[in-house]
Amino acid sequence: TKNGHSSTYEIYDEKMHKRELYEAMLIDSIGDALNENQFKLVFQPKYNILGEKPKLSSAEVLIRWQHPDFGDVRPDFFIPLFEENGLIRQLDRYVWREAAKQIRIWRDEFGYTIPVSVNVSRVDIFDLDFLSYLKQIVEENGIETKDLHLEITETAYTDNVDQIVGVVKELQKAGFMVEMDDFGKGYSSFNMLTTLPLDALKLDIGFIKDIAENNKEMNLLDCILKIAKLLNLTVIAEGVENAKQYLLLKNAGCDEIQGYYFSKPLDSGAFESLLQQKAI
Ligand code: C2E
Ligand code: MG
Ligand code: MG
Ligand code: MG
């Protein structure tokens, strides 16, 4: 009925309005959030699985936001929002700097370097001082460029291909390790793989999810691993949640894995305990 329709729209409008308000409030609070240290870094281990036993190889930094009014806000929600508004630059730079500090702290504490990877948004790459900022934080903390790995999400490579190729080449020349994040999630063009001087491919969780149940998925994964080997790329599988997936990946020659099966993202203290144990 006519009536039914209009009330549906009203509810819809109200919902939209609430979401917009919420987004506006989040955008408004990023300054305070940075000043008041509401953002926390967590570290998810990556394991090298080429040897007999899995070996802790590095960590990925993931951001967490504990908002005073809204509680935990998920990165999946606020990262795209901040990307739209350009606010991501400020936030990512904060994360990268903290990551560089942490690399130094752990090196001093343990006597060896545990490489850390940071996420790089599509938006960050086009900043004129992107590379110089990275070099600066590396220098400030007395670490090496090869210890800071950059995870650039797959979708980034689809816009402005020439410019991206230029940036990635410069990153590489400076010694940073570049990983393509979320490979296989979007329109990943295989062409990009040969055009870009990448160090590693991170296979999207969507790729891993069904390998244990579905032969086709497993065959596809096998092919990608073969291509990656030909191109001299390290392959990291993310979102590994069970033993079956782990063993399939290991047998297929995947280099590294990350996922809840081995470890959830940990706060710096918990990650340190892991380094102390050196159990795996
Ligand atoms: P991502 O970089 O692809 O990170 C992987 C996401 O999968 C993380 O979600 C991680 O917690 C989650 N994950 C890890 N293992 C498993 C697993 O076994 N199963 C499942 N279901 N999930 C797993 P998170 O922390 O919520 O981050 C989501 C996305 O937000 C990240 O995806 C990344 O694109 C973005 N992000 C996080 N931190 C930052 C940051 O500091 N800067 C930027 N630009 N983006 C960030
Ligand atoms: Mg990532
Ligand atoms: Mg990913
Ligand atoms: Mg992602």
mmCIF file of C-alpha atoms and ligand atoms in Angstrom:
data_model
loop_
_atom_site.group_PDB
_atom_site.id
_atom_site.type_symbol
_atom_site.label_atom_id
_atom_site.label_comp_id
_atom_site.label_asym_id
_atom_site.label_seq_id
_atom_site.Cartn_x
_atom_site.Cartn_y
_atom_site.Cartn_z
ATOM 1 C CA THR A 1 0.000 0.000 0.000
ATOM 2 C CA LYS A 2 0.892 3.610 -0.353
ATOM 3 C CA ASN A 3 1.101 3.971 3.371
ATOM 4 C CA GLY A 4 3.329 0.955 3.817
ATOM 5 C CA HIS A 5 5.722 2.321 1.298
ATOM 6 C CA SER A 6 6.136 5.710 2.831
ATOM 7 C CA SER A 7 6.819 4.245 6.261
ATOM 8 C CA THR A 8 9.445 1.947 4.773
ATOM 9 C CA TYR A 9 11.154 4.964 3.304
ATOM 10 C CA GLU A 10 10.960 6.795 6.592
ATOM 11 C CA ILE A 11 12.666 3.977 8.408
ATOM 12 C CA TYR A 12 15.230 3.768 5.658
ATOM 13 C CA ASP A 13 15.833 7.487 5.858
ATOM 14 C CA GLU A 14 16.223 7.340 9.569
ATOM 15 C CA LYS A 15 18.709 4.521 9.307
ATOM 16 C CA MET A 16 20.708 6.359 6.681
ATOM 17 C CA HIS A 17 20.661 9.440 8.770
ATOM 18 C CA LYS A 18 21.931 7.580 11.825
ATOM 19 C CA ARG A 19 24.737 6.015 9.846
ATOM 20 C CA GLU A 20 25.752 9.348 8.400
ATOM 21 C CA LEU A 21 25.721 10.896 11.836
ATOM 22 C CA TYR A 22 27.815 8.072 13.214
ATOM 23 C CA GLU A 23 30.296 8.427 10.371
ATOM 24 C CA ALA A 24 30.451 12.180 10.855
ATOM 25 C CA MET A 25 31.123 11.723 14.556
ATOM 26 C CA LEU A 26 33.899 9.238 13.851
ATOM 27 C CA ILE A 27 35.504 11.564 11.339
ATOM 28 C CA ASP A 28 35.229 14.374 13.834
ATOM 29 C CA SER A 29 36.949 12.426 16.576
ATOM 30 C CA ILE A 30 40.117 11.275 14.823
ATOM 31 C CA GLY A 31 42.123 14.235 16.128
ATOM 32 C CA ASP A 32 41.226 13.514 19.744
ATOM 33 C CA ALA A 33 41.690 9.819 19.131
ATOM 34 C CA LEU A 34 45.278 10.375 18.013
ATOM 35 C CA ASN A 35 46.014 12.776 20.857
ATOM 36 C CA GLU A 36 44.492 10.529 23.477
ATOM 37 C CA ASN A 37 46.056 7.328 22.189
ATOM 38 C CA GLN A 38 42.747 5.641 21.467
ATOM 39 C CA PHE A 39 44.371 3.762 18.609
ATOM 40 C CA LYS A 40 46.237 0.635 19.585
ATOM 41 C CA LEU A 41 48.424 -1.587 17.497
ATOM 42 C CA VAL A 42 48.118 -5.342 17.529
ATOM 43 C CA PHE A 43 50.549 -7.777 15.964
ATOM 44 C CA GLN A 44 49.604 -10.906 14.088
ATOM 45 C CA PRO A 45 52.464 -13.369 13.587
ATOM 46 C CA LYS A 46 53.406 -14.761 10.215
ATOM 47 C CA TYR A 47 55.000 -18.192 10.114
ATOM 48 C CA ASN A 48 57.386 -19.633 7.603
ATOM 49 C CA ILE A 49 56.216 -23.186 6.867
ATOM 50 C CA LEU A 50 58.890 -24.379 4.450
ATOM 51 C CA GLY A 51 60.856 -26.241 7.088
ATOM 52 C CA GLU A 52 59.859 -29.158 9.247
ATOM 53 C CA LYS A 53 58.438 -26.932 11.953
ATOM 54 C CA PRO A 54 56.604 -23.634 11.452
ATOM 55 C CA LYS A 55 58.889 -20.760 12.298
ATOM 56 C CA LEU A 56 57.821 -17.300 13.410
ATOM 57 C CA SER A 57 59.074 -14.988 10.678
ATOM 58 C CA SER A 58 57.481 -11.580 11.128
ATOM 59 C CA ALA A 59 54.409 -9.737 12.306
ATOM 60 C CA GLU A 60 51.719 -7.672 10.661
ATOM 61 C CA VAL A 61 50.533 -4.568 12.456
ATOM 62 C CA LEU A 62 46.777 -4.088 12.562
ATOM 63 C CA ILE A 63 45.091 -1.081 14.060
ATOM 64 C CA ARG A 64 42.431 -1.157 16.781
ATOM 65 C CA TRP A 65 40.247 1.742 17.845
ATOM 66 C CA GLN A 66 38.748 1.864 21.281
ATOM 67 C CA HIS A 67 36.386 4.810 20.996
ATOM 68 C CA PRO A 68 35.327 6.398 24.311
ATOM 69 C CA ASP A 69 31.664 6.634 23.259
ATOM 70 C CA PHE A 70 31.234 3.877 20.717
ATOM 71 C CA GLY A 71 33.554 1.182 22.014
ATOM 72 C CA ASP A 72 35.522 -0.933 19.578
ATOM 73 C CA VAL A 73 35.180 0.322 16.036
ATOM 74 C CA ARG A 74 36.212 -2.189 13.383
ATOM 75 C CA PRO A 75 38.971 -1.267 10.916
ATOM 76 C CA ASP A 76 36.826 -2.683 8.127
ATOM 77 C CA PHE A 77 34.429 0.136 8.927
ATOM 78 C CA PHE A 78 36.616 3.119 9.714
ATOM 79 C CA ILE A 79 39.523 2.540 7.296
ATOM 80 C CA PRO A 80 37.360 2.951 4.160
ATOM 81 C CA LEU A 81 35.690 5.935 5.801
ATOM 82 C CA PHE A 82 39.011 7.602 6.501
ATOM 83 C CA GLU A 83 40.180 6.756 3.002
ATOM 84 C CA GLU A 84 37.278 8.693 1.564
ATOM 85 C CA ASN A 85 38.120 11.692 3.671
ATOM 86 C CA GLY A 86 41.857 11.668 3.277
ATOM 87 C CA LEU A 87 42.223 11.192 7.033
ATOM 88 C CA ILE A 88 43.874 7.844 6.488
ATOM 89 C CA ARG A 89 47.203 9.549 5.777
ATOM 90 C CA GLN A 90 47.540 10.829 9.298
ATOM 91 C CA LEU A 91 46.476 7.548 10.801
ATOM 92 C CA ASP A 92 48.688 5.332 8.674
ATOM 93 C CA ARG A 93 51.704 7.486 9.299
ATOM 94 C CA TYR A 94 51.085 7.146 13.001
ATOM 95 C CA VAL A 95 50.885 3.355 12.621
ATOM 96 C CA TRP A 96 54.052 3.142 10.499
ATOM 97 C CA ARG A 97 56.002 5.279 12.957
ATOM 98 C CA GLU A 98 54.865 3.177 15.906
ATOM 99 C CA ALA A 99 55.769 0.041 13.965
ATOM 100 C CA ALA A 100 59.270 1.344 13.279
ATOM 101 C CA LYS A 101 59.696 2.166 16.978
ATOM 102 C CA GLN A 102 58.557 -1.323 17.902
ATOM 103 C CA ILE A 103 61.030 -2.973 15.527
ATOM 104 C CA ARG A 104 63.817 -1.085 17.271
ATOM 105 C CA ILE A 105 62.532 -1.903 20.765
ATOM 106 C CA TRP A 106 62.390 -5.617 20.004
ATOM 107 C CA ARG A 107 65.789 -5.585 18.347
ATOM 108 C CA ASP A 108 67.316 -4.003 21.440
ATOM 109 C CA GLU A 109 65.513 -6.430 23.670
ATOM 110 C CA PHE A 110 66.107 -9.671 21.788
ATOM 111 C CA GLY A 111 69.261 -8.994 19.836
ATOM 112 C CA TYR A 112 67.746 -9.787 16.470
ATOM 113 C CA THR A 113 65.287 -8.124 14.179
ATOM 114 C CA ILE A 114 61.748 -9.233 13.767
ATOM 115 C CA PRO A 115 60.451 -7.670 10.567
ATOM 116 C CA VAL A 116 57.096 -5.940 10.793
ATOM 117 C CA SER A 117 54.668 -5.306 7.984
ATOM 118 C CA VAL A 118 52.331 -2.345 7.856
ATOM 119 C CA ASN A 119 49.272 -1.774 5.746
ATOM 120 C CA VAL A 120 49.434 0.915 3.134
ATOM 121 C CA SER A 121 46.265 2.416 1.800
ATOM 122 C CA ARG A 122 45.696 3.239 -1.841
ATOM 123 C CA VAL A 123 45.476 6.873 -0.812
ATOM 124 C CA ASP A 124 48.909 6.949 0.847
ATOM 125 C CA ILE A 125 50.845 5.941 -2.223
ATOM 126 C CA PHE A 126 50.201 9.087 -4.167
ATOM 127 C CA ASP A 127 51.535 11.462 -1.541
ATOM 128 C CA LEU A 128 54.613 13.220 -2.835
ATOM 129 C CA ASP A 129 56.511 12.591 0.371
ATOM 130 C CA PHE A 130 55.353 9.003 0.838
ATOM 131 C CA LEU A 131 58.792 7.505 0.283
ATOM 132 C CA SER A 132 60.681 10.186 2.161
ATOM 133 C CA TYR A 133 58.407 9.787 5.169
ATOM 134 C CA LEU A 134 59.104 6.060 5.253
ATOM 135 C CA LYS A 135 62.829 6.606 4.925
ATOM 136 C CA GLN A 136 62.667 9.176 7.693
ATOM 137 C CA ILE A 137 61.035 6.896 10.259
ATOM 138 C CA VAL A 138 63.466 4.123 9.382
ATOM 139 C CA GLU A 139 66.389 6.457 9.928
ATOM 140 C CA GLU A 140 64.988 7.968 13.118
ATOM 141 C CA ASN A 141 64.698 4.568 14.699
ATOM 142 C CA GLY A 142 67.990 3.199 13.457
ATOM 143 C CA ILE A 143 66.400 0.247 11.708
ATOM 144 C CA GLU A 144 66.784 -0.989 8.134
ATOM 145 C CA THR A 145 64.378 -0.510 5.252
ATOM 146 C CA LYS A 146 64.293 -4.243 4.594
ATOM 147 C CA ASP A 147 62.754 -4.775 8.035
ATOM 148 C CA LEU A 148 59.696 -2.683 7.310
ATOM 149 C CA HIS A 149 57.424 -4.565 4.946
ATOM 150 C CA LEU A 150 54.679 -2.736 3.115
ATOM 151 C CA GLU A 151 51.366 -4.432 2.426
ATOM 152 C CA ILE A 152 49.706 -2.637 -0.431
ATOM 153 C CA THR A 153 46.202 -3.813 -1.075
ATOM 154 C CA GLU A 154 45.444 -5.336 -4.440
ATOM 155 C CA THR A 155 42.855 -2.762 -5.457
ATOM 156 C CA ALA A 156 45.507 -0.060 -5.257
ATOM 157 C CA TYR A 157 47.209 -1.449 -8.337
ATOM 158 C CA THR A 158 44.184 -1.066 -10.534
ATOM 159 C CA ASP A 159 44.035 2.693 -10.564
ATOM 160 C CA ASN A 160 46.841 4.695 -12.080
ATOM 161 C CA VAL A 161 48.963 1.747 -13.049
ATOM 162 C CA ASP A 162 51.962 3.681 -14.355
ATOM 163 C CA GLN A 163 52.234 5.831 -11.280
ATOM 164 C CA ILE A 164 51.971 2.832 -8.968
ATOM 165 C CA VAL A 165 54.646 0.964 -10.869
ATOM 166 C CA GLY A 166 56.920 3.964 -10.423
ATOM 167 C CA VAL A 167 56.286 4.162 -6.707
ATOM 168 C CA VAL A 168 56.767 0.449 -6.113
ATOM 169 C CA LYS A 169 60.045 0.513 -8.042
ATOM 170 C CA GLU A 170 61.282 3.338 -5.864
ATOM 171 C CA LEU A 171 60.250 1.553 -2.693
ATOM 172 C CA GLN A 172 62.121 -1.482 -3.872
ATOM 173 C CA LYS A 173 65.195 0.520 -4.752
ATOM 174 C CA ALA A 174 65.161 1.976 -1.252
ATOM 175 C CA GLY A 175 65.131 -1.575 0.138
ATOM 176 C CA PHE A 176 61.573 -1.886 1.410
ATOM 177 C CA MET A 177 59.810 -5.217 0.945
ATOM 178 C CA VAL A 178 56.565 -4.840 -0.944
ATOM 179 C CA GLU A 179 53.731 -7.311 -0.546
ATOM 180 C CA MET A 180 50.529 -7.329 -2.543
ATOM 181 C CA ASP A 181 47.767 -7.690 0.053
ATOM 182 C CA ASP A 182 44.396 -9.351 -0.589
ATOM 183 C CA PHE A 183 45.549 -10.949 -3.825
ATOM 184 C CA GLY A 184 42.592 -12.512 -5.589
ATOM 185 C CA LYS A 185 39.963 -10.467 -3.824
ATOM 186 C CA GLY A 186 39.289 -7.894 -6.494
ATOM 187 C CA TYR A 187 40.201 -7.635 -10.120
ATOM 188 C CA SER A 188 43.813 -8.584 -9.588
ATOM 189 C CA SER A 189 45.260 -8.529 -13.010
ATOM 190 C CA PHE A 190 47.878 -11.195 -13.446
ATOM 191 C CA ASN A 191 49.577 -8.696 -15.693
ATOM 192 C CA MET A 192 50.402 -6.643 -12.605
ATOM 193 C CA LEU A 193 52.421 -9.521 -11.266
ATOM 194 C CA THR A 194 54.943 -9.269 -14.057
ATOM 195 C CA THR A 195 54.885 -5.485 -14.238
ATOM 196 C CA LEU A 196 55.495 -4.791 -10.565
ATOM 197 C CA PRO A 197 58.709 -5.599 -8.757
ATOM 198 C CA LEU A 198 56.934 -7.258 -5.837
ATOM 199 C CA ASP A 199 58.507 -9.354 -3.106
ATOM 200 C CA ALA A 200 55.453 -11.225 -1.937
ATOM 201 C CA LEU A 201 51.845 -12.042 -2.592
ATOM 202 C CA LYS A 202 49.382 -12.300 0.251
ATOM 203 C CA LEU A 203 46.556 -14.518 -0.813
ATOM 204 C CA ASP A 204 43.207 -13.206 0.304
ATOM 205 C CA ILE A 205 41.264 -15.184 2.887
ATOM 206 C CA GLY A 206 38.618 -15.793 0.209
ATOM 207 C CA PHE A 207 41.128 -17.990 -1.573
ATOM 208 C CA ILE A 208 41.927 -20.084 1.444
ATOM 209 C CA LYS A 209 38.440 -20.541 2.848
ATOM 210 C CA ASP A 210 37.344 -23.429 0.666
ATOM 211 C CA ILE A 211 40.557 -25.201 -0.271
ATOM 212 C CA ALA A 212 39.897 -27.992 2.201
ATOM 213 C CA GLU A 213 36.371 -28.635 0.894
ATOM 214 C CA ASN A 214 36.638 -27.868 -2.766
ATOM 215 C CA ASN A 215 39.017 -29.461 -5.273
ATOM 216 C CA LYS A 216 38.622 -26.668 -7.784
ATOM 217 C CA GLU A 217 39.708 -24.113 -5.226
ATOM 218 C CA MET A 218 42.711 -26.202 -4.330
ATOM 219 C CA ASN A 219 43.711 -26.596 -7.987
ATOM 220 C CA LEU A 220 43.459 -22.871 -8.479
ATOM 221 C CA LEU A 221 45.660 -22.304 -5.474
ATOM 222 C CA ASP A 222 48.195 -24.771 -6.843
ATOM 223 C CA CYS A 223 48.368 -22.829 -10.099
ATOM 224 C CA ILE A 224 48.843 -19.530 -8.350
ATOM 225 C CA LEU A 225 51.651 -20.981 -6.273
ATOM 226 C CA LYS A 226 53.347 -22.223 -9.436
ATOM 227 C CA ILE A 227 53.064 -18.840 -11.116
ATOM 228 C CA ALA A 228 54.366 -17.117 -8.002
ATOM 229 C CA LYS A 229 57.368 -19.457 -7.909
ATOM 230 C CA LEU A 230 58.150 -18.697 -11.551
ATOM 231 C CA LEU A 231 58.078 -15.016 -10.725
ATOM 232 C CA ASN A 232 60.214 -15.496 -7.642
ATOM 233 C CA LEU A 233 57.524 -14.253 -5.285
ATOM 234 C CA THR A 234 57.070 -15.329 -1.711
ATOM 235 C CA VAL A 235 53.517 -16.490 -1.090
ATOM 236 C CA ILE A 236 51.792 -15.761 2.189
ATOM 237 C CA ALA A 237 48.372 -17.248 2.862
ATOM 238 C CA GLU A 238 46.162 -15.270 5.199
ATOM 239 C CA GLY A 239 43.109 -16.392 7.118
ATOM 240 C CA VAL A 240 44.351 -19.921 7.779
ATOM 241 C CA GLU A 241 41.960 -21.239 10.395
ATOM 242 C CA ASN A 242 42.493 -24.991 10.651
ATOM 243 C CA ALA A 243 44.982 -27.829 10.375
ATOM 244 C CA LYS A 244 43.565 -29.065 7.089
ATOM 245 C CA GLN A 245 44.169 -25.754 5.374
ATOM 246 C CA TYR A 246 47.621 -25.505 6.884
ATOM 247 C CA LEU A 247 48.680 -28.948 5.651
ATOM 248 C CA LEU A 248 47.291 -28.390 2.173
ATOM 249 C CA LEU A 249 49.188 -25.117 1.937
ATOM 250 C CA LYS A 250 52.364 -26.672 3.253
ATOM 251 C CA ASN A 251 52.208 -29.552 0.792
ATOM 252 C CA ALA A 252 51.530 -27.152 -2.059
ATOM 253 C CA GLY A 253 54.714 -25.234 -1.263
ATOM 254 C CA CYS A 254 53.251 -22.075 0.226
ATOM 255 C CA ASP A 255 56.009 -20.111 1.973
ATOM 256 C CA GLU A 256 54.252 -18.463 4.882
ATOM 257 C CA ILE A 257 50.939 -18.489 6.637
ATOM 258 C CA GLN A 258 48.999 -16.230 8.914
ATOM 259 C CA GLY A 259 45.681 -16.862 10.593
ATOM 260 C CA TYR A 260 43.739 -17.801 13.685
ATOM 261 C CA TYR A 261 44.948 -21.407 13.487
ATOM 262 C CA PHE A 262 48.402 -20.221 14.526
ATOM 263 C CA SER A 263 47.593 -16.958 16.240
ATOM 264 C CA LYS A 264 45.127 -14.118 16.448
ATOM 265 C CA PRO A 265 46.498 -10.584 16.428
ATOM 266 C CA LEU A 266 48.215 -9.984 19.781
ATOM 267 C CA ASP A 267 48.992 -6.900 21.800
ATOM 268 C CA SER A 268 52.677 -6.035 21.972
ATOM 269 C CA GLY A 269 53.079 -7.710 25.366
ATOM 270 C CA ALA A 270 51.622 -10.999 24.206
ATOM 271 C CA PHE A 271 53.678 -10.897 21.034
ATOM 272 C CA GLU A 272 56.773 -10.345 23.127
ATOM 273 C CA SER A 273 55.997 -13.444 25.172
ATOM 274 C CA LEU A 274 55.888 -15.346 21.929
ATOM 275 C CA LEU A 275 59.351 -14.056 21.044
ATOM 276 C CA GLN A 276 60.559 -14.986 24.486
ATOM 277 C CA GLN A 277 59.279 -18.534 24.236
ATOM 278 C CA LYS A 278 60.715 -18.935 20.756
ATOM 279 C CA ALA A 279 58.681 -22.094 20.938
ATOM 280 C CA ILE A 280 57.810 -22.074 17.268
HETATM 281 P P1 C2E B 1 44.182 -7.145 6.010
HETATM 282 O O1 C2E B 1 45.403 -6.293 5.976
HETATM 283 O O2 C2E B 1 43.955 -8.051 4.865
HETATM 284 O O3 C2E B 1 44.267 -7.933 7.379
HETATM 285 C C1 C2E B 1 43.699 -9.193 7.586
HETATM 286 C C2 C2E B 1 42.441 -9.144 8.413
HETATM 287 O O4 C2E B 1 41.997 -10.495 8.642
HETATM 288 C C3 C2E B 1 42.621 -8.547 9.803
HETATM 289 O O5 C2E B 1 41.372 -7.934 10.134
HETATM 290 C C4 C2E B 1 42.852 -9.775 10.671
HETATM 291 O O6 C2E B 1 42.542 -9.559 12.033
HETATM 292 C C5 C2E B 1 41.912 -10.754 10.031
HETATM 293 N N1 C2E B 1 42.322 -12.154 10.220
HETATM 294 C C6 C2E B 1 43.545 -12.643 10.501
HETATM 295 N N2 C2E B 1 43.543 -13.990 10.588
HETATM 296 C C7 C2E B 1 42.279 -14.377 10.331
HETATM 297 C C8 C2E B 1 41.627 -15.666 10.271
HETATM 298 O O7 C2E B 1 42.216 -16.726 10.451
HETATM 299 N N3 C2E B 1 40.288 -15.659 9.970
HETATM 300 C C9 C2E B 1 39.594 -14.499 9.754
HETATM 301 N N4 C2E B 1 38.292 -14.593 9.476
HETATM 302 N N5 C2E B 1 40.182 -13.269 9.814
HETATM 303 C C10 C2E B 1 41.496 -13.220 10.090
HETATM 304 P P2 C2E B 1 41.295 -6.495 10.800
HETATM 305 O O8 C2E B 1 42.365 -6.314 11.823
HETATM 306 O O9 C2E B 1 39.887 -6.286 11.225
HETATM 307 O O10 C2E B 1 41.649 -5.524 9.594
HETATM 308 C C11 C2E B 1 40.826 -5.448 8.480
HETATM 309 C C12 C2E B 1 41.473 -4.663 7.371
HETATM 310 O O11 C2E B 1 41.617 -3.301 7.742
HETATM 311 C C13 C2E B 1 42.876 -5.134 7.028
HETATM 312 O O12 C2E B 1 42.857 -6.238 6.156
HETATM 313 C C14 C2E B 1 43.450 -3.897 6.372
HETATM 314 O O13 C2E B 1 43.055 -3.837 5.017
HETATM 315 C C15 C2E B 1 42.773 -2.791 7.140
HETATM 316 N N6 C2E B 1 43.708 -2.263 8.159
HETATM 317 C C16 C2E B 1 43.967 -2.704 9.415
HETATM 318 N N7 C2E B 1 44.892 -1.914 10.023
HETATM 319 C C17 C2E B 1 45.228 -0.963 9.116
HETATM 320 C C18 C2E B 1 46.123 0.166 9.127
HETATM 321 O O14 C2E B 1 46.861 0.458 10.092
HETATM 322 N N8 C2E B 1 46.164 0.928 7.989
HETATM 323 C C19 C2E B 1 45.400 0.641 6.886
HETATM 324 N N9 C2E B 1 45.495 1.444 5.821
HETATM 325 N N10 C2E B 1 44.570 -0.398 6.841
HETATM 326 C C20 C2E B 1 44.475 -1.191 7.933
HETATM 327 MG MG MG B 2 47.362 -6.606 5.512
HETATM 328 MG MG MG B 3 44.740 -9.115 3.431
HETATM 329 MG MG MG B 4 42.255 -6.286 3.579
#
